[in-house]
PDB file of C-alpha atoms in Angstrom:
ATOM      1  CA  UNK V   1      81.079 105.018  84.792  1.00 68.00           C
ATOM      2  CA  UNK V   2      81.068 101.214  85.212  1.00 71.00           C
ATOM      3  CA  UNK V   3      77.833 100.172  83.469  1.00 76.00           C
ATOM      4  CA  UNK V   4      79.518  99.356  80.168  1.00 83.00           C
ATOM      5  CA  UNK V   5      81.788  96.798  81.852  1.00 89.00           C
ATOM      6  CA  UNK V   6      80.461  93.259  81.247  1.00 87.00           C
ATOM      7  CA  UNK V   7      78.816  91.759  84.365  1.00 87.00           C
ATOM      8  CA  UNK V   8      78.884  95.117  86.201  1.00 87.00           C
ATOM      9  CA  UNK V   9      75.189  94.555  86.945  1.00 90.00           C
ATOM     10  CA  UNK V  10      76.247  91.656  89.209  1.00 91.00           C
ATOM     11  CA  UNK V  11      78.342  93.918  91.436  1.00 93.00           C
ATOM     12  CA  UNK V  12      76.758  94.375  94.856  1.00 93.00           C
ATOM     13  CA  UNK V  13      79.463  96.489  96.499  1.00 94.00           C
ATOM     14  CA  UNK V  14      81.867  99.066  95.048  1.00 93.00           C
ATOM     15  CA  UNK V  15      84.362 100.805  97.354  1.00 94.00           C
ATOM     16  CA  UNK V  16      87.079 103.196  96.197  1.00 93.00           C
ATOM     17  CA  UNK V  17      90.636 102.513  97.393  1.00 89.00           C
ATOM     18  CA  UNK V  18      92.750 105.592  98.109  1.00 83.00           C
ATOM     19  CA  UNK V  19      96.085 103.935  99.016  1.00 74.00           C
ATOM     20  CA  UNK V  20      99.137 104.176  96.763  1.00 66.00           C
ATOM     21  CA  UNK V  21     100.705 106.703  94.398  1.00 67.00           C
ATOM     22  CA  UNK V  22      99.235 105.456  91.121  1.00 72.00           C
ATOM     23  CA  UNK V  23      97.173 107.820  88.968  1.00 80.00           C
ATOM     24  CA  UNK V  24      94.708 104.968  88.419  1.00 87.00           C
ATOM     25  CA  UNK V  25      91.386 105.036  90.245  1.00 92.00           C
ATOM     26  CA  UNK V  26      91.039 101.769  92.171  1.00 93.00           C
ATOM     27  CA  UNK V  27      87.904 100.047  93.459  1.00 94.00           C
ATOM     28  CA  UNK V  28      87.189  96.989  95.563  1.00 94.00           C
ATOM     29  CA  UNK V  29      84.304  95.005  94.037  1.00 95.00           C
ATOM     30  CA  UNK V  30      82.025  92.347  95.494  1.00 95.00           C
ATOM     31  CA  UNK V  31      79.731  90.373  93.184  1.00 93.00           C
ATOM     32  CA  UNK V  32      76.383  88.741  93.869  1.00 93.00           C
ATOM     33  CA  UNK V  33      77.988  85.289  93.702  1.00 91.00           C
ATOM     34  CA  UNK V  34      80.575  86.120  96.378  1.00 90.00           C
ATOM     35  CA  UNK V  35      83.595  86.942  94.196  1.00 93.00           C
ATOM     36  CA  UNK V  36      85.976  89.778  95.093  1.00 95.00           C
ATOM     37  CA  UNK V  37      87.633  91.845  92.360  1.00 96.00           C
ATOM     38  CA  UNK V  38      89.884  94.858  91.890  1.00 95.00           C
ATOM     39  CA  UNK V  39      88.931  97.433  89.267  1.00 95.00           C
ATOM     40  CA  UNK V  40      91.539  99.876  87.964  1.00 95.00           C
ATOM     41  CA  UNK V  41      90.428 102.833  85.819  1.00 95.00           C
ATOM     42  CA  UNK V  42      92.723 105.125  83.818  1.00 94.00           C
ATOM     43  CA  UNK V  43      92.243 107.902  81.301  1.00 95.00           C
ATOM     44  CA  UNK V  44      91.679 106.693  77.731  1.00 96.00           C
ATOM     45  CA  UNK V  45      94.962 108.381  76.713  1.00 96.00           C
ATOM     46  CA  UNK V  46      96.699 105.483  78.511  1.00 96.00           C
ATOM     47  CA  UNK V  47      94.929 102.823  76.458  1.00 97.00           C
ATOM     48  CA  UNK V  48      98.043 101.365  74.789  1.00 96.00           C
ATOM     49  CA  UNK V  49     100.014 101.259  78.054  1.00 94.00           C
ATOM     50  CA  UNK V  50      97.113  99.584  79.880  1.00 96.00           C
ATOM     51  CA  UNK V  51      96.574  97.082  77.082  1.00 96.00           C
ATOM     52  CA  UNK V  52     100.266  96.155  77.271  1.00 93.00           C
ATOM     53  CA  UNK V  53     100.012  95.961  81.074  1.00 93.00           C
ATOM     54  CA  UNK V  54      97.021  93.595  80.865  1.00 95.00           C
ATOM     55  CA  UNK V  55      98.658  91.374  78.252  1.00 95.00           C
ATOM     56  CA  UNK V  56     101.928  91.305  80.210  1.00 93.00           C
ATOM     57  CA  UNK V  57     100.276  90.201  83.464  1.00 93.00           C
ATOM     58  CA  UNK V  58      98.401  87.517  81.524  1.00 94.00           C
ATOM     59  CA  UNK V  59     101.814  85.973  80.858  1.00 92.00           C
ATOM     60  CA  UNK V  60     101.978  85.121  84.590  1.00 93.00           C
ATOM     61  CA  UNK V  61      98.641  83.278  84.801  1.00 89.00           C
ATOM     62  CA  UNK V  62     100.298  79.849  84.896  1.00 90.00           C
ATOM     63  CA  UNK V  63     102.426  80.733  87.946  1.00 93.00           C
ATOM     64  CA  UNK V  64     101.625  79.153  91.297  1.00 92.00           C
ATOM     65  CA  UNK V  65     101.813  82.308  93.409  1.00 93.00           C
ATOM     66  CA  UNK V  66      99.224  84.400  95.224  1.00 94.00           C
ATOM     67  CA  UNK V  67      98.830  87.488  93.028  1.00 94.00           C
ATOM     68  CA  UNK V  68      96.332  89.791  91.312  1.00 90.00           C
ATOM     69  CA  UNK V  69      95.243  87.891  88.182  1.00 92.00           C
ATOM     70  CA  UNK V  70      93.793  89.691  85.145  1.00 94.00           C
ATOM     71  CA  UNK V  71      90.104  89.029  84.450  1.00 95.00           C
ATOM     72  CA  UNK V  72      89.059  91.565  81.811  1.00 95.00           C
ATOM     73  CA  UNK V  73      90.200  94.654  79.912  1.00 96.00           C
ATOM     74  CA  UNK V  74      88.345  97.260  77.876  1.00 96.00           C
ATOM     75  CA  UNK V  75      86.901 100.760  77.466  1.00 95.00           C
ATOM     76  CA  UNK V  76      84.143 102.275  79.605  1.00 93.00           C
ATOM     77  CA  UNK V  77      82.780 105.610  80.814  1.00 90.00           C
ATOM     78  CA  UNK V  78      81.495 106.471  77.305  1.00 90.00           C
ATOM     79  CA  UNK V  79      84.946 106.052  75.824  1.00 92.00           C
ATOM     80  CA  UNK V  80      86.716 108.261  78.361  1.00 93.00           C
ATOM     81  CA  UNK V  81      88.305 105.513  80.475  1.00 94.00           C
ATOM     82  CA  UNK V  82      90.181 102.257  80.064  1.00 95.00           C
ATOM     83  CA  UNK V  83      89.752  99.558  82.706  1.00 95.00           C
ATOM     84  CA  UNK V  84      91.483  96.411  83.910  1.00 96.00           C
ATOM     85  CA  UNK V  85      89.663  94.007  86.196  1.00 96.00           C
ATOM     86  CA  UNK V  86      91.743  91.747  88.475  1.00 95.00           C
ATOM     87  CA  UNK V  87      91.067  89.087  91.050  1.00 94.00           C
ATOM     88  CA  UNK V  88      91.284  90.399  94.605  1.00 94.00           C
ATOM     89  CA  UNK V  89      94.138  89.136  96.792  1.00 94.00           C
ATOM     90  CA  UNK V  90      92.893  88.787 100.352  1.00 91.00           C
ATOM     91  CA  UNK V  91      95.270  89.848 103.102  1.00 93.00           C
ATOM     92  CA  UNK V  92      96.607  92.615 105.307  1.00 95.00           C
ATOM     93  CA  UNK V  93      99.063  95.234 104.100  1.00 95.00           C
ATOM     94  CA  UNK V  94     102.426  93.513 104.625  1.00 97.00           C
ATOM     95  CA  UNK V  95     103.904  96.680 106.164  1.00 95.00           C
ATOM     96  CA  UNK V  96     101.361  96.449 108.966  1.00 95.00           C
ATOM     97  CA  UNK V  97     101.514  92.673 109.345  1.00 96.00           C
ATOM     98  CA  UNK V  98     105.325  92.526 109.544  1.00 96.00           C
ATOM     99  CA  UNK V  99     105.399  94.815 112.577  1.00 95.00           C
ATOM    100  CA  UNK V 100     103.538  92.277 114.720  1.00 95.00           C
ATOM    101  CA  UNK V 101     105.714  89.321 113.756  1.00 96.00           C
ATOM    102  CA  UNK V 102     108.887  88.056 115.382  1.00 96.00           C
ATOM    103  CA  UNK V 103     112.270  88.087 113.590  1.00 97.00           C
ATOM    104  CA  UNK V 104     112.061  84.456 112.423  1.00 97.00           C
ATOM    105  CA  UNK V 105     108.624  84.924 110.850  1.00 97.00           C
ATOM    106  CA  UNK V 106     109.758  88.189 109.231  1.00 98.00           C
ATOM    107  CA  UNK V 107     112.716  86.306 107.788  1.00 98.00           C
ATOM    108  CA  UNK V 108     110.456  83.487 106.538  1.00 97.00           C
ATOM    109  CA  UNK V 109     108.261  85.944 104.659  1.00 98.00           C
ATOM    110  CA  UNK V 110     111.383  87.616 103.269  1.00 98.00           C
ATOM    111  CA  UNK V 111     112.617  84.269 101.957  1.00 98.00           C
ATOM    112  CA  UNK V 112     109.240  83.701 100.307  1.00 98.00           C
ATOM    113  CA  UNK V 113     109.286  87.153  98.684  1.00 98.00           C
ATOM    114  CA  UNK V 114     112.706  86.394  97.219  1.00 98.00           C
ATOM    115  CA  UNK V 115     111.556  83.020  95.886  1.00 98.00           C
ATOM    116  CA  UNK V 116     108.505  84.626  94.246  1.00 97.00           C
ATOM    117  CA  UNK V 117     110.640  87.365  92.693  1.00 98.00           C
ATOM    118  CA  UNK V 118     113.031  84.779  91.286  1.00 98.00           C
ATOM    119  CA  UNK V 119     110.103  82.972  89.657  1.00 97.00           C
ATOM    120  CA  UNK V 120     108.797  86.239  88.149  1.00 97.00           C
ATOM    121  CA  UNK V 121     112.220  86.789  86.595  1.00 97.00           C
ATOM    122  CA  UNK V 122     111.986  83.468  84.781  1.00 96.00           C
ATOM    123  CA  UNK V 123     109.518  85.175  82.426  1.00 94.00           C
ATOM    124  CA  UNK V 124     111.536  86.319  79.380  1.00 92.00           C
ATOM    125  CA  UNK V 125     111.610  89.950  78.312  1.00 91.00           C
ATOM    126  CA  UNK V 126     109.790  91.137  75.251  1.00 84.00           C
ATOM    127  CA  UNK V 127     111.875  92.492  72.372  1.00 75.00           C
ATOM    128  CA  UNK V 128     114.012  95.527  73.287  1.00 76.00           C
ATOM    129  CA  UNK V 129     115.783  97.710  70.728  1.00 79.00           C
ATOM    130  CA  UNK V 130     118.508  98.986  73.109  1.00 89.00           C
ATOM    131  CA  UNK V 131     120.830  97.054  75.400  1.00 94.00           C
ATOM    132  CA  UNK V 132     120.209  97.346  79.137  1.00 97.00           C
ATOM    133  CA  UNK V 133     123.364  99.464  79.586  1.00 97.00           C
ATOM    134  CA  UNK V 134     122.192 101.922  76.924  1.00 97.00           C
ATOM    135  CA  UNK V 135     118.679 102.130  78.378  1.00 96.00           C
ATOM    136  CA  UNK V 136     119.716 102.546  81.988  1.00 98.00           C
ATOM    137  CA  UNK V 137     122.520 105.015  81.306  1.00 98.00           C
ATOM    138  CA  UNK V 138     119.944 107.234  79.601  1.00 97.00           C
ATOM    139  CA  UNK V 139     117.833 106.969  82.767  1.00 97.00           C
ATOM    140  CA  UNK V 140     120.812 107.861  84.948  1.00 98.00           C
ATOM    141  CA  UNK V 141     121.539 110.935  82.824  1.00 98.00           C
ATOM    142  CA  UNK V 142     117.909 112.041  83.185  1.00 98.00           C
ATOM    143  CA  UNK V 143     117.861 111.397  86.949  1.00 98.00           C
ATOM    144  CA  UNK V 144     120.998 113.471  87.467  1.00 98.00           C
ATOM    145  CA  UNK V 145     119.787 116.330  85.239  1.00 98.00           C
ATOM    146  CA  UNK V 146     116.445 116.419  87.079  1.00 97.00           C
ATOM    147  CA  UNK V 147     118.168 116.440  90.459  1.00 97.00           C
ATOM    148  CA  UNK V 148     120.576 119.229  89.460  1.00 96.00           C
ATOM    149  CA  UNK V 149     117.699 121.464  88.297  1.00 97.00           C
ATOM    150  CA  UNK V 150     114.963 120.634  90.830  1.00 96.00           C
ATOM    151  CA  UNK V 151     116.132 123.219  93.352  1.00 94.00           C
ATOM    152  CA  UNK V 152     116.185 120.838  96.340  1.00 95.00           C
ATOM    153  CA  UNK V 153     119.508 119.289  97.287  1.00 94.00           C
ATOM    154  CA  UNK V 154     120.598 117.158 100.228  1.00 96.00           C
ATOM    155  CA  UNK V 155     123.805 116.516 102.133  1.00 96.00           C
ATOM    156  CA  UNK V 156     125.668 113.488 100.833  1.00 97.00           C
ATOM    157  CA  UNK V 157     124.269 113.690  97.297  1.00 97.00           C
ATOM    158  CA  UNK V 158     127.745 114.189  95.825  1.00 97.00           C
ATOM    159  CA  UNK V 159     128.949 110.923  97.390  1.00 97.00           C
ATOM    160  CA  UNK V 160     125.953 109.186  95.830  1.00 98.00           C
ATOM    161  CA  UNK V 161     126.675 110.770  92.446  1.00 98.00           C
ATOM    162  CA  UNK V 162     130.326 109.758  92.681  1.00 98.00           C
ATOM    163  CA  UNK V 163     129.325 106.151  93.385  1.00 98.00           C
ATOM    164  CA  UNK V 164     126.995 106.158  90.382  1.00 98.00           C
ATOM    165  CA  UNK V 165     129.648 107.460  88.006  1.00 98.00           C
ATOM    166  CA  UNK V 166     132.241 104.987  89.271  1.00 98.00           C
ATOM    167  CA  UNK V 167     129.954 101.974  88.818  1.00 98.00           C
ATOM    168  CA  UNK V 168     128.138 102.525  85.523  1.00 98.00           C
ATOM    169  CA  UNK V 169     130.363  99.818  84.035  1.00 98.00           C
ATOM    170  CA  UNK V 170     128.381  97.211  86.017  1.00 98.00           C
ATOM    171  CA  UNK V 171     125.434  97.723  83.653  1.00 98.00           C
ATOM    172  CA  UNK V 172     127.265  96.139  80.736  1.00 97.00           C
ATOM    173  CA  UNK V 173     126.033  92.720  79.575  1.00 94.00           C
ATOM    174  CA  UNK V 174     123.242  92.516  82.146  1.00 97.00           C
ATOM    175  CA  UNK V 175     120.313  90.220  81.243  1.00 95.00           C
ATOM    176  CA  UNK V 176     116.785  91.545  80.739  1.00 96.00           C
ATOM    177  CA  UNK V 177     113.655  89.803  82.049  1.00 96.00           C
ATOM    178  CA  UNK V 178     110.092  90.579  83.144  1.00 95.00           C
ATOM    179  CA  UNK V 179     109.953  92.972  86.136  1.00 96.00           C
ATOM    180  CA  UNK V 180     107.182  93.632  88.655  1.00 96.00           C
ATOM    181  CA  UNK V 181     108.465  97.219  88.649  1.00 95.00           C
ATOM    182  CA  UNK V 182     107.655  98.200  92.242  1.00 95.00           C
ATOM    183  CA  UNK V 183     108.535  95.183  94.375  1.00 97.00           C
ATOM    184  CA  UNK V 184     108.480  95.976  98.103  1.00 97.00           C
ATOM    185  CA  UNK V 185     106.396  95.413 101.250  1.00 97.00           C
ATOM    186  CA  UNK V 186     103.902  98.117 100.257  1.00 94.00           C
ATOM    187  CA  UNK V 187     102.820  95.984  97.298  1.00 95.00           C
ATOM    188  CA  UNK V 188     102.469  92.759  99.261  1.00 97.00           C
ATOM    189  CA  UNK V 189      99.768  91.381 101.547  1.00 96.00           C
ATOM    190  CA  UNK V 190      99.834  88.685 104.213  1.00 97.00           C
ATOM    191  CA  UNK V 191      96.822  86.361 104.502  1.00 94.00           C
ATOM    192  CA  UNK V 192      95.375  85.091 107.759  1.00 90.00           C
ATOM    193  CA  UNK V 193      97.232  81.810 107.222  1.00 91.00           C
ATOM    194  CA  UNK V 194     100.555  83.635 106.715  1.00 92.00           C
ATOM    195  CA  UNK V 195     100.672  83.366 102.923  1.00 93.00           C
ATOM    196  CA  UNK V 196     102.413  86.182 101.062  1.00 97.00           C
ATOM    197  CA  UNK V 197     100.506  87.759  98.162  1.00 96.00           C
ATOM    198  CA  UNK V 198     101.825  90.142  95.470  1.00 96.00           C
ATOM    199  CA  UNK V 199      99.709  93.040  94.193  1.00 93.00           C
ATOM    200  CA  UNK V 200      99.934  96.213  92.050  1.00 91.00           C
ATOM    201  CA  UNK V 201     101.694  95.199  88.854  1.00 93.00           C
ATOM    202  CA  UNK V 202     100.904  98.566  87.225  1.00 89.00           C
ATOM    203  CA  UNK V 203     104.582  99.581  87.038  1.00 92.00           C
ATOM    204  CA  UNK V 204     105.664  96.329  85.375  1.00 94.00           C
ATOM    205  CA  UNK V 205     108.439  96.531  82.808  1.00 93.00           C
ATOM    206  CA  UNK V 206     111.297  94.581  81.256  1.00 95.00           C
ATOM    207  CA  UNK V 207     114.786  95.161  82.649  1.00 96.00           C
ATOM    208  CA  UNK V 208     117.740  93.860  84.628  1.00 98.00           C
ATOM    209  CA  UNK V 209     116.234  91.477  87.207  1.00 98.00           C
ATOM    210  CA  UNK V 210     118.569  92.830  89.894  1.00 98.00           C
ATOM    211  CA  UNK V 211     117.152  96.326  89.407  1.00 98.00           C
ATOM    212  CA  UNK V 212     114.088  95.024  91.270  1.00 97.00           C
ATOM    213  CA  UNK V 213     116.132  95.401  94.471  1.00 98.00           C
ATOM    214  CA  UNK V 214     116.209  99.203  94.099  1.00 97.00           C
ATOM    215  CA  UNK V 215     113.176  99.444  96.403  1.00 96.00           C
ATOM    216  CA  UNK V 216     114.409  96.989  99.023  1.00 98.00           C
ATOM    217  CA  UNK V 217     115.081 100.097 101.126  1.00 97.00           C
ATOM    218  CA  UNK V 218     111.309 100.189 101.832  1.00 95.00           C
ATOM    219  CA  UNK V 219     111.612  96.612 103.164  1.00 97.00           C
ATOM    220  CA  UNK V 220     114.788  97.222 105.196  1.00 98.00           C
ATOM    221  CA  UNK V 221     113.174 100.243 106.849  1.00 96.00           C
ATOM    222  CA  UNK V 222     110.534  97.904 108.308  1.00 97.00           C
ATOM    223  CA  UNK V 223     112.607  94.768 108.880  1.00 98.00           C
ATOM    224  CA  UNK V 224     116.261  93.892 108.303  1.00 98.00           C
ATOM    225  CA  UNK V 225     115.237  90.234 108.656  1.00 98.00           C
ATOM    226  CA  UNK V 226     112.671  90.494 105.855  1.00 98.00           C
ATOM    227  CA  UNK V 227     115.030  92.402 103.537  1.00 98.00           C
ATOM    228  CA  UNK V 228     117.912  89.986 104.171  1.00 98.00           C
ATOM    229  CA  UNK V 229     115.607  87.004 103.725  1.00 98.00           C
ATOM    230  CA  UNK V 230     114.440  88.439 100.408  1.00 98.00           C
ATOM    231  CA  UNK V 231     118.036  88.401  99.110  1.00 98.00           C
ATOM    232  CA  UNK V 232     118.733  84.901 100.474  1.00 98.00           C
ATOM    233  CA  UNK V 233     115.492  83.510  99.046  1.00 98.00           C
ATOM    234  CA  UNK V 234     116.151  85.021  95.648  1.00 98.00           C
ATOM    235  CA  UNK V 235     119.679  83.628  95.396  1.00 98.00           C
ATOM    236  CA  UNK V 236     118.960  80.418  97.340  1.00 95.00           C
ATOM    237  CA  UNK V 237     121.653  81.394  99.866  1.00 85.00           C
ATOM    238  CA  UNK V 238     124.376  81.764  97.209  1.00 93.00           C
ATOM    239  CA  UNK V 239     124.617  85.545  96.768  1.00 96.00           C
ATOM    240  CA  UNK V 240     127.083  86.552  94.012  1.00 95.00           C
ATOM    241  CA  UNK V 241     129.785  88.981  95.099  1.00 88.00           C
ATOM    242  CA  UNK V 242     128.884  91.336  92.248  1.00 94.00           C
ATOM    243  CA  UNK V 243     125.267  91.634  93.432  1.00 98.00           C
ATOM    244  CA  UNK V 244     125.816  94.107  96.258  1.00 98.00           C
ATOM    245  CA  UNK V 245     127.717  96.607  94.108  1.00 98.00           C
ATOM    246  CA  UNK V 246     124.979  96.569  91.498  1.00 98.00           C
ATOM    247  CA  UNK V 247     122.180  96.766  94.085  1.00 98.00           C
ATOM    248  CA  UNK V 248     123.958  99.775  95.607  1.00 98.00           C
ATOM    249  CA  UNK V 249     124.105 101.405  92.167  1.00 98.00           C
ATOM    250  CA  UNK V 250     120.357 100.978  91.638  1.00 98.00           C
ATOM    251  CA  UNK V 251     119.577 102.201  95.154  1.00 98.00           C
ATOM    252  CA  UNK V 252     121.881 105.214  94.653  1.00 98.00           C
ATOM    253  CA  UNK V 253     120.067 106.088  91.429  1.00 98.00           C
ATOM    254  CA  UNK V 254     116.726 105.794  93.215  1.00 97.00           C
ATOM    255  CA  UNK V 255     117.784 108.310  95.866  1.00 97.00           C
ATOM    256  CA  UNK V 256     118.802 110.866  93.248  1.00 98.00           C
ATOM    257  CA  UNK V 257     115.579 110.308  91.294  1.00 97.00           C
ATOM    258  CA  UNK V 258     113.228 110.317  94.280  1.00 96.00           C
ATOM    259  CA  UNK V 259     113.467 113.997  95.267  1.00 95.00           C
ATOM    260  CA  UNK V 260     112.440 115.493  91.887  1.00 96.00           C
ATOM    261  CA  UNK V 261     109.799 112.742  91.622  1.00 95.00           C
ATOM    262  CA  UNK V 262     108.286 113.711  94.986  1.00 94.00           C
ATOM    263  CA  UNK V 263     107.988 117.454  94.329  1.00 95.00           C
ATOM    264  CA  UNK V 264     104.583 117.311  92.542  1.00 92.00           C
ATOM    265  CA  UNK V 265     103.178 115.280  95.465  1.00 89.00           C
ATOM    266  CA  UNK V 266     103.872 118.027  97.997  1.00 92.00           C
ATOM    267  CA  UNK V 267     106.174 119.034 100.829  1.00 94.00           C
ATOM    268  CA  UNK V 268     105.435 116.008 103.005  1.00 94.00           C
ATOM    269  CA  UNK V 269     106.541 113.558 100.306  1.00 93.00           C
ATOM    270  CA  UNK V 270     109.694 115.569  99.584  1.00 95.00           C
ATOM    271  CA  UNK V 271     110.536 115.521 103.305  1.00 95.00           C
ATOM    272  CA  UNK V 272     109.999 111.752 103.407  1.00 94.00           C
ATOM    273  CA  UNK V 273     112.325 111.172 100.431  1.00 95.00           C
ATOM    274  CA  UNK V 274     115.006 113.413 101.942  1.00 96.00           C
ATOM    275  CA  UNK V 275     114.802 111.429 105.191  1.00 96.00           C
ATOM    276  CA  UNK V 276     115.076 108.196 103.250  1.00 96.00           C
ATOM    277  CA  UNK V 277     118.170 109.466 101.388  1.00 97.00           C
ATOM    278  CA  UNK V 278     119.747 110.324 104.753  1.00 97.00           C
ATOM    279  CA  UNK V 279     119.008 106.828 106.053  1.00 97.00           C
ATOM    280  CA  UNK V 280     120.398 105.186 102.910  1.00 98.00           C
ATOM    281  CA  UNK V 281     123.603 107.216 103.270  1.00 98.00           C
ATOM    282  CA  UNK V 282     123.923 105.888 106.830  1.00 98.00           C
ATOM    283  CA  UNK V 283     123.353 102.286 105.721  1.00 98.00           C
ATOM    284  CA  UNK V 284     126.062 102.626 103.070  1.00 98.00           C
ATOM    285  CA  UNK V 285     128.459 104.771 105.125  1.00 98.00           C
ATOM    286  CA  UNK V 286     128.149 107.554 102.533  1.00 97.00           C
ATOM    287  CA  UNK V 287     128.609 104.932  99.800  1.00 98.00           C
ATOM    288  CA  UNK V 288     132.091 103.988 100.924  1.00 97.00           C
ATOM    289  CA  UNK V 289     130.790 100.400 101.090  1.00 97.00           C
ATOM    290  CA  UNK V 290     128.467  98.438  98.819  1.00 97.00           C
ATOM    291  CA  UNK V 291     126.984  96.164 101.523  1.00 97.00           C
ATOM    292  CA  UNK V 292     124.319  97.971 103.591  1.00 98.00           C
ATOM    293  CA  UNK V 293     124.590  97.844 107.373  1.00 98.00           C
ATOM    294  CA  UNK V 294     121.120  96.267 107.707  1.00 98.00           C
ATOM    295  CA  UNK V 295     122.138  93.152 105.766  1.00 98.00           C
ATOM    296  CA  UNK V 296     122.277  89.961 107.835  1.00 96.00           C
ATOM    297  CA  UNK V 297     124.505  87.301 106.221  1.00 93.00           C
ATOM    298  CA  UNK V 298     122.814  83.892 105.978  1.00 73.00           C
TER     299      UNK V 298
END
């Protein structure tokens, strides 16, 4: 499967990684000269997407952040697979690390995550044919249609849907930049020296930079200090008033989209997403407010 990849003969250890929801097959690689790499394999039908992914991450090479950096891209497995090879980012899963840290250290890492995200959003978007409002309204329509027909509904969904409909206007004239696409604690690592690293760029896209806060719920669930620090670090302690309403819109859309998304992954994932929707409704007082209860003002 790997032999066609240049320098594969120098690999001394290959270990499959089973974490995450990606369809990619992931492997930890050690080479005979001591390097550590991450190999991602996908079906050849995803060649164009993976090529774009590789070229997009290459646009970040100049950035001074700890992240997975692209090394090589190509076809292997007798033409059946496409691969991307990345540098390995050493560190512990940030979800695990954050639980052992005190509030001040959690906040410090949150600040750093916000600063890194801000720097990622300095990368300009590639050419888009539709405006952000047109693109995202199409997504909203699809999310709502999928929720209505999925057969699983939850208490409070109508309040979420009402909030979405009342705040679509916020999408008008929003800028579009590079996006990580799945920015939360689950895609971060913490090194032994306390450095924050960013991994798993496989959902990268171009879009409204503030949409990247749609998964901050995964951060807030672990640490209000980290999640609040992420906002403060991103905005350098000057959070625009309009931000919270738009973040609430993106989070609301995520809750409606998450249940149909989880169904193919099984009952346990559906249950988890329903519990998350319930928690989000509590944070937002059934979306009667746009500032979540976990937020700690700077």
